[in-house]
Coordinates of C-alpha atoms in Angstrom, one line a residue:
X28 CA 0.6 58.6 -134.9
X29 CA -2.7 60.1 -134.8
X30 CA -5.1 58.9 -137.4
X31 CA -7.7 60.8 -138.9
X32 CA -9.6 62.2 -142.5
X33 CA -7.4 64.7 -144.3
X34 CA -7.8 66.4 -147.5
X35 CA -6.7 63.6 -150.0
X36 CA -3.4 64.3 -152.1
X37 CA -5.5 64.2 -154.7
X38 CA -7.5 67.4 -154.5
X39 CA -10.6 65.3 -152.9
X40 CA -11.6 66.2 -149.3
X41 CA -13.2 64.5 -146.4
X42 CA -14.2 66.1 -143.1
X43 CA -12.4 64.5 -139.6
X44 CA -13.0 61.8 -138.6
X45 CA -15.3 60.1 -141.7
X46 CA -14.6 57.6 -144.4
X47 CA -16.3 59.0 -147.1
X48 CA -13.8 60.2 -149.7
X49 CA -10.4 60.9 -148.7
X50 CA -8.1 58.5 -147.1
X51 CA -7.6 57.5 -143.6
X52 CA -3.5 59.1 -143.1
X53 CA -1.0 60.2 -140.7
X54 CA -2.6 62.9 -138.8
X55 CA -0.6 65.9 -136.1
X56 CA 1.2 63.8 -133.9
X57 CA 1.0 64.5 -130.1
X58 CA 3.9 62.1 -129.2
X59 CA 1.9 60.8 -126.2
X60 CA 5.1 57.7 -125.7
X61 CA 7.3 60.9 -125.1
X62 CA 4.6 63.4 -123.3
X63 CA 2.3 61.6 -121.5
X64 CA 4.9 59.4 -119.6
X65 CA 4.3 59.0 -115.9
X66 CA 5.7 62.0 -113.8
X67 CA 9.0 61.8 -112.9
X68 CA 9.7 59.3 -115.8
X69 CA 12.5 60.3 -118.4
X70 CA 13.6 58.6 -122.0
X71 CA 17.4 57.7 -122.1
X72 CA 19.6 58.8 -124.7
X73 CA 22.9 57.6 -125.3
X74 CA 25.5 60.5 -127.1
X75 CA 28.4 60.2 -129.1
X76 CA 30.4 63.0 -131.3
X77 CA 27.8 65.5 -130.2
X78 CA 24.5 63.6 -131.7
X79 CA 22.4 61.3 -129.9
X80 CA 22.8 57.5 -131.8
X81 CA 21.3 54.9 -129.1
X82 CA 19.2 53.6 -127.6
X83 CA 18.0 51.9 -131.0
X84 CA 14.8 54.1 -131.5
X85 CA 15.3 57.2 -129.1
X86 CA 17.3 59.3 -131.5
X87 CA 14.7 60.0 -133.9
X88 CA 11.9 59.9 -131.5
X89 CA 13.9 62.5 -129.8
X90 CA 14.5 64.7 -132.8
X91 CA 10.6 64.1 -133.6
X92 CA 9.6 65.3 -129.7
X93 CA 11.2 68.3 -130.6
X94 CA 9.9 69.1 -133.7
X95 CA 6.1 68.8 -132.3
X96 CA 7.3 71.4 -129.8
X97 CA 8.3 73.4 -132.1
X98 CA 5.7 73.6 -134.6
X99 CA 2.7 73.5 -131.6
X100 CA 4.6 76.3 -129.0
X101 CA 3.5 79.3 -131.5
X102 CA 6.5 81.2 -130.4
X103 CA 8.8 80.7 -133.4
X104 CA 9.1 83.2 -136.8
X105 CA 8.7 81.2 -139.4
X106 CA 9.7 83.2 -141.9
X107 CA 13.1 83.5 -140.5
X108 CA 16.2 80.7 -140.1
X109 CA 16.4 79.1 -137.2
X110 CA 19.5 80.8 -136.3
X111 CA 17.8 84.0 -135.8
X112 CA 14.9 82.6 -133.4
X113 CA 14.5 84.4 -130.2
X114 CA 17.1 83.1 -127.7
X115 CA 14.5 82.7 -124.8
X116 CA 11.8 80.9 -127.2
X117 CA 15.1 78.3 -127.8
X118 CA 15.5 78.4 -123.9
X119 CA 11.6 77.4 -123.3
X120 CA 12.4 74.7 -126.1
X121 CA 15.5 73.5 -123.8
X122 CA 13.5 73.5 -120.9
X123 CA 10.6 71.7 -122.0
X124 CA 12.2 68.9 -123.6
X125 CA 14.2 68.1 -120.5
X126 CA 10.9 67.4 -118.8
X127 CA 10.9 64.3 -120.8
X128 CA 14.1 63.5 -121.8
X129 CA 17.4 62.8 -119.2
X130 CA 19.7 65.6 -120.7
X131 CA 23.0 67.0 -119.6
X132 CA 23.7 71.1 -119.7
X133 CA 26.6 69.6 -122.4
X134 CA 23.8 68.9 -124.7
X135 CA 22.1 72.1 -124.7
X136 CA 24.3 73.1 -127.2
X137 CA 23.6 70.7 -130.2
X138 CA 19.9 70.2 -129.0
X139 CA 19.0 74.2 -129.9
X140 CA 21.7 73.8 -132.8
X141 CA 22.0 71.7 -135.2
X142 CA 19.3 68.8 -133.9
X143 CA 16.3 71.4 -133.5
X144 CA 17.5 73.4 -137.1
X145 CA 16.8 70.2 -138.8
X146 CA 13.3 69.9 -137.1
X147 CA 12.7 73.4 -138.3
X148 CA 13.8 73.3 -141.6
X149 CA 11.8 69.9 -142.4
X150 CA 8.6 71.1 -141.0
X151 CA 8.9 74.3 -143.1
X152 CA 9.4 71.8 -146.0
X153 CA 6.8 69.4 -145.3
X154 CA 4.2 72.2 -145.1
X155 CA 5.6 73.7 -148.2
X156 CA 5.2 70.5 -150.0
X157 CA 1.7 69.6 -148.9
X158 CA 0.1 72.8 -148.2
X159 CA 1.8 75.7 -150.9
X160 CA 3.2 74.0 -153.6
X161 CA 0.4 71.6 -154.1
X162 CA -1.8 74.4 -155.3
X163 CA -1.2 77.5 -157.6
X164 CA -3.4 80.8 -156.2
X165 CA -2.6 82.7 -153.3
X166 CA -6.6 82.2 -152.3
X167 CA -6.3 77.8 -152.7
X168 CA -2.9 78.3 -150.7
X169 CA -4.4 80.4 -147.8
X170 CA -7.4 78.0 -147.6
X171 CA -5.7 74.7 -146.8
X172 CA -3.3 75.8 -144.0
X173 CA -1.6 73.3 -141.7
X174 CA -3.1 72.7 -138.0
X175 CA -0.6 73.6 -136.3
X176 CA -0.4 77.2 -137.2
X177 CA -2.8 79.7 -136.9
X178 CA -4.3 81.6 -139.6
X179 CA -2.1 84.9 -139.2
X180 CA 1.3 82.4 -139.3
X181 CA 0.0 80.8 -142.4
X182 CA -0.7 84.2 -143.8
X183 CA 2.6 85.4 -142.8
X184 CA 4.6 82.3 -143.8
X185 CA 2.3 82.1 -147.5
X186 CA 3.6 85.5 -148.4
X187 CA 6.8 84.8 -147.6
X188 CA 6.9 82.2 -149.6
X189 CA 5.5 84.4 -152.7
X190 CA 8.3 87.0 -152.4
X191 CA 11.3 87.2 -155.5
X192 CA 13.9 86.2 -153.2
X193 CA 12.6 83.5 -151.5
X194 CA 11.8 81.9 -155.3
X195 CA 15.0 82.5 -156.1
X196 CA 16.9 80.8 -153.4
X197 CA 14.0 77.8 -153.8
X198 CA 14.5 77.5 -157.5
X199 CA 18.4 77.0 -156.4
X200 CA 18.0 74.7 -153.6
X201 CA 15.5 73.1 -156.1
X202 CA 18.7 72.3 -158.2
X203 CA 21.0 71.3 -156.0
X204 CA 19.0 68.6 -154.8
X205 CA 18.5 67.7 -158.4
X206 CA 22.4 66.8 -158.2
X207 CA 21.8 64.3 -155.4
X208 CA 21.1 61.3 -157.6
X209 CA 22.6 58.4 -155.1
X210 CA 19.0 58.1 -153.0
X211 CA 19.8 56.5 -148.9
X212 CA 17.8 54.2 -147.2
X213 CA 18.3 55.6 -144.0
X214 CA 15.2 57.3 -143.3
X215 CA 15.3 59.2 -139.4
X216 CA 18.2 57.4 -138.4
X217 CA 21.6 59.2 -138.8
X218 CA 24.5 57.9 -140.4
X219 CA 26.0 57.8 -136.9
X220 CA 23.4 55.9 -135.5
X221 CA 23.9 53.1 -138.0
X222 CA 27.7 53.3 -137.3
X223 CA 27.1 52.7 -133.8
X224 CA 24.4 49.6 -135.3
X225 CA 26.9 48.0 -137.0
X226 CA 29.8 48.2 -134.6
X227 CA 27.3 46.4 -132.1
X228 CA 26.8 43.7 -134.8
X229 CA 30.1 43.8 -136.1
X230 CA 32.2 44.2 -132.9
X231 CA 34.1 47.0 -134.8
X232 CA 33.5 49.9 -136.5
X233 CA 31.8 49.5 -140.3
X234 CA 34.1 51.3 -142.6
X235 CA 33.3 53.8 -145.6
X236 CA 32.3 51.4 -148.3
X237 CA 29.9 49.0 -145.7
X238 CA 28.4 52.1 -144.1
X239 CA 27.9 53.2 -147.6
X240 CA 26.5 49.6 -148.5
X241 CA 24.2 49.5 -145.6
X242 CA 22.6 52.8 -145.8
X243 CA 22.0 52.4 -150.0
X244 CA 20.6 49.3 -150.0
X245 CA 16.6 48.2 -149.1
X246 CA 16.4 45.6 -146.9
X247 CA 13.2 44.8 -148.7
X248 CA 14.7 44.2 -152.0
X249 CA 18.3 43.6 -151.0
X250 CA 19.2 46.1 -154.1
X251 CA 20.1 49.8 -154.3
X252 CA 17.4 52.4 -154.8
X253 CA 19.1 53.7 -157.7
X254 CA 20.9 53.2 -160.6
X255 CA 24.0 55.9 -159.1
X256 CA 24.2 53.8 -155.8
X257 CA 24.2 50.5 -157.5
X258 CA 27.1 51.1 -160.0
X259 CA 29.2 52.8 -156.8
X260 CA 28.5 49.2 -154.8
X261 CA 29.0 47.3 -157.9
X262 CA 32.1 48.9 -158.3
X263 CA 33.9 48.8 -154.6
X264 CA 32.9 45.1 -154.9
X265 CA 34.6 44.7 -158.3
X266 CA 37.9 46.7 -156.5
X267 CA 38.0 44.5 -152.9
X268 CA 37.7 41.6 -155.4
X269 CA 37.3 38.1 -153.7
X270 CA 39.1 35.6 -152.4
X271 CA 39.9 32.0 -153.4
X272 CA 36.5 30.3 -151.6
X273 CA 34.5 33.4 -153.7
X274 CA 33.4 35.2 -150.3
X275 CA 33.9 39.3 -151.2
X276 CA 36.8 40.8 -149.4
X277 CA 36.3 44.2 -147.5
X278 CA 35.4 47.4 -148.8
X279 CA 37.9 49.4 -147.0
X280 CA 37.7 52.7 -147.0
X281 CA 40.6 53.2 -149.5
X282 CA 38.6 51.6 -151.9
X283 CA 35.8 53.8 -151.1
X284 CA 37.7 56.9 -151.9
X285 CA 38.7 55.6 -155.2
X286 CA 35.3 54.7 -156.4
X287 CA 33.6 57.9 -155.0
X288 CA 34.1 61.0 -157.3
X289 CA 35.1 64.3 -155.7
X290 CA 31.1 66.0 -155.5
X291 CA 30.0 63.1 -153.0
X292 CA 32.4 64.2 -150.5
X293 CA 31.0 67.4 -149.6
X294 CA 28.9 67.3 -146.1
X295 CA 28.6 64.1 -144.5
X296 CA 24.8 64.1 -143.3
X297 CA 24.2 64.4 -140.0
X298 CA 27.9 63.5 -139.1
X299 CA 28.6 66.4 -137.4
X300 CA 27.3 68.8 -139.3
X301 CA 29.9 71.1 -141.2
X302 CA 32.4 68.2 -141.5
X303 CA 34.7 69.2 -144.6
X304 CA 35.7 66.3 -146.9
X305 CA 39.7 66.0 -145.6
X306 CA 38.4 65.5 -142.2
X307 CA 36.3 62.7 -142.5
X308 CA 36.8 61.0 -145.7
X309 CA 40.4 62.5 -146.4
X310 CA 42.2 63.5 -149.4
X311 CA 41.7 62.1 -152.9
X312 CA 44.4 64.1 -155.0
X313 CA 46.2 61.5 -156.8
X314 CA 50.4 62.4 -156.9
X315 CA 50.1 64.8 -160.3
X316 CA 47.4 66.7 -158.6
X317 CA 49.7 66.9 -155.7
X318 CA 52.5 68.2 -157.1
X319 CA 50.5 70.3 -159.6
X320 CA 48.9 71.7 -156.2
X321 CA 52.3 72.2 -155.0
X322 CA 53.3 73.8 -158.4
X323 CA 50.3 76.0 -157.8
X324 CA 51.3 76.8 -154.4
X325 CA 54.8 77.7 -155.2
X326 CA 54.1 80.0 -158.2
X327 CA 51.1 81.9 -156.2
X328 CA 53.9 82.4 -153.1
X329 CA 56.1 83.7 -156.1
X330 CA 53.8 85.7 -157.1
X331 CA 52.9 87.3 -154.2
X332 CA 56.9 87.4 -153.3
X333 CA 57.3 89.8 -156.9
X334 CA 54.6 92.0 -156.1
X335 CA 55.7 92.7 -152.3
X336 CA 60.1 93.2 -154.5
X337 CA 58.0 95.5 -157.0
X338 CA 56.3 97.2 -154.1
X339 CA 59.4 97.7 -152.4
X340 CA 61.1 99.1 -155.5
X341 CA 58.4 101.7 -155.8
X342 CA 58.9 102.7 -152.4
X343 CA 62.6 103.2 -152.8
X344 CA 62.2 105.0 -155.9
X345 CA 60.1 107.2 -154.0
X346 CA 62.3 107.8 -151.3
X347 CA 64.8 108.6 -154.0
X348 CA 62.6 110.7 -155.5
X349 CA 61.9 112.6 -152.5
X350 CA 65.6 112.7 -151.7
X351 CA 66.6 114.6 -155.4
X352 CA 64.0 117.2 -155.0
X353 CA 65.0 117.9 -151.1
X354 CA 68.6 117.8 -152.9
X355 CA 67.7 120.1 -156.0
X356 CA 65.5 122.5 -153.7
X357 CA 68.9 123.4 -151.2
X358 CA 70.9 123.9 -154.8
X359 CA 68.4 126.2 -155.7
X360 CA 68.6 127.8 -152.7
X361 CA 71.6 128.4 -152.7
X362 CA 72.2 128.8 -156.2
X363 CA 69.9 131.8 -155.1
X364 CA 72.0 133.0 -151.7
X365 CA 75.3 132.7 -153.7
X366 CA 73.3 135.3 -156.8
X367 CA 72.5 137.6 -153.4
X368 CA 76.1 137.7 -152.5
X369 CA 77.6 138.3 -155.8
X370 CA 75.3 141.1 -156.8
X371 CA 75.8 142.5 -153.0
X372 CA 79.3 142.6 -153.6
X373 CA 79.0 143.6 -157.1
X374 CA 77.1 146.5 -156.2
X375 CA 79.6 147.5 -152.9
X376 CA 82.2 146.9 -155.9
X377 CA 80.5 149.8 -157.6
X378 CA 79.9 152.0 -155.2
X379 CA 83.4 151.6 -153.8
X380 CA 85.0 152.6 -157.0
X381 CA 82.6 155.5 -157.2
X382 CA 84.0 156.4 -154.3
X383 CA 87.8 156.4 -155.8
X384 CA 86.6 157.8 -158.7
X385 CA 85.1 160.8 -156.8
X386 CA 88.1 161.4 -154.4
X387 CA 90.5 161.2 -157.7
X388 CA 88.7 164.0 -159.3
X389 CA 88.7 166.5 -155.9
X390 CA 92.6 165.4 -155.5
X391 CA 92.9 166.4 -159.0
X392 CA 91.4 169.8 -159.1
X393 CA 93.8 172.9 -158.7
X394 CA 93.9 174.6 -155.2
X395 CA 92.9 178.4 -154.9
X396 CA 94.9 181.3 -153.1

């Protein structure tokens, strides 16, 4: 941490470095346990499931070495996701952390992925927080700008912020967060980190309900942060019951699934990233939802089954159609040939008795001397 005068929260402001109003707070960390080690001198990190979770501290010290890269290197677009960040910028970014950290080509992957979106995304937040939203004109907003980018980026990233669509996706996000009412106590350490905690204390993996347990309660106060978290605890320990000496049985992780409705199994933070809800904490469906998901199933696949039979009927009564007016065209035809003929042969049939007609009269007529 680097201490030093900053503009109090407040509104009051103090110039670097004095006591006079303000208050002495966090100031731009330069990391100098991860930067200014002795050359040739790496930090460890132990991986598991693609994320680093030991030793104890090196995770988030990792994921904070990267986000002070990130936000000092002036090479990243700020007003765009992470995703779309020039590939060779992410490459510098994979290089440079190496220098300090002892990192495997197999890492690259989650390290420029998921590991350094996070670091992206919260410094865009924090600076959002502390240095846009706290004020309300364009001019207050472009007049406290954070040190670590330069006027033009703050410009750039300010106006950004003021467009219509990026207040309508905030005012969204703004909502679904609202949702999130069971409040952790994990801080920067992953949920994997404090799976791979407890299994050290434990000797075996913590299940759903004491991972749950662990990461929602303060250690200060020994109590849930919030009313949501304290009446799913209450309520696992209510289900695993207790046993005859009064000591409270597991919280397995069938219980877990019982207590926990169906919204708080969406994605598991920072387990994985994009782990869906059957593949980590499995299915809830009780048996009538089952078979009325079965029911559904069956009457969609016999759905789909009548429109490809009413489908097919329309084509065959096509084809028949085709077929009677290919049959009534060659009537018509030769309906029409067969009229030729008749009036060909009616007319030879005239012309022939014409003939008799003719050669009756000159047999007919008396001869001359």
């Amino acid at each position: 941490m680097v201490k030093r005068g900053r503009e109090d929260p407040n509104g009051d402001e103090s110039a670097l470095g004095m006591c006079t109003a303000g208050k002495w707070v966090r100031g731009t960390s330069t990391l100098p346990k991860v930067f200014d080690q002795p050359k040739g001198s790496k930090l460890e990190l132990i991986w598991k499931d693609k994320q680093p979770v030991g030793p104890r501290k090196h995770p988030s010290l990792f994921s904070e070495s990267i986000g002070v890269l990130i936000a000092t290197a002036r090479r990243f677009d700020w007003t765009k996701n992470w995703e779309l960040q020039d590939g060779g910028h992410k490459q510098w970014l994979w290089d440079t952390i190496k220098e300090s950290w002892e990192l495997e080509e197999t890492w690259k992957d989650p390290t420029l992925g998921p590991i350094s979106g996070d670091e992206f995304r919260n410094k865009k937040s924090k600076w959002k927080r502390n240095f846009y939203t706290r004020y309300t004109t364009y001019e207050e907003r472009l007049s406290h700008r954070p040190p670590q980018l330069s006027p033009e980026e703050w410009v750039q990233l300010v106006e950004f912020w003021d467009t219509p669509e990026h207040q309508a996706i905030s005012n969204r996000n703004k909502a679904n967060r609202a949702k999130q009412i069971a409040k952790h106590t994990a801080g920067r350490i992953s949920f994997p980190q404090f799976e791979e905690i407890m299994s050290e204390e434990a000797g075996a993996p913590p299940s759903l309900g004491d991972l749950f347990v662990r990461t929602h309660t303060s250690l200060k106060t020994h109590d849930a942060l919030d009313d949501q978290s304290r009446d799913y605890i209450d309520k696992m320990k209510e289900l695993a019951g207790r046993d005859e000496e009064g000591t409270q049985q597991p919280l397995t992780n069938e219980i877990y699934r019982q207590v926990m409705p169906p919204e708080r199994h969406g994605r598991v933070r920072l387990k994985g990233r994009g782990v869906t809800p059957t593949s980590y904490f499995g299915s809830r469906l009780s048996s009538d939802n089952r078979v009325n998901d079965l029911e559904n199933q069956v009457a969609e696949m016999q759905r789909v089954a009548q429109e490809k039979e009413e489908e097919r009927q329309r084509e065959i009564e096509e084809i028949r159609r085709q077929a009677q007016e290919k049959d009534e065209q060659r009537q018509h035809e030769m309906d029409e040939m067969k009229r030729q003929l008749n009036a060909r042969d009616a007319d030879m049939e005239a012309r022939l008795m014409q003939k008799l007609l003719e050669m009756t009269a000159t047999c007919s007529r008396p001869f001359s001397d």
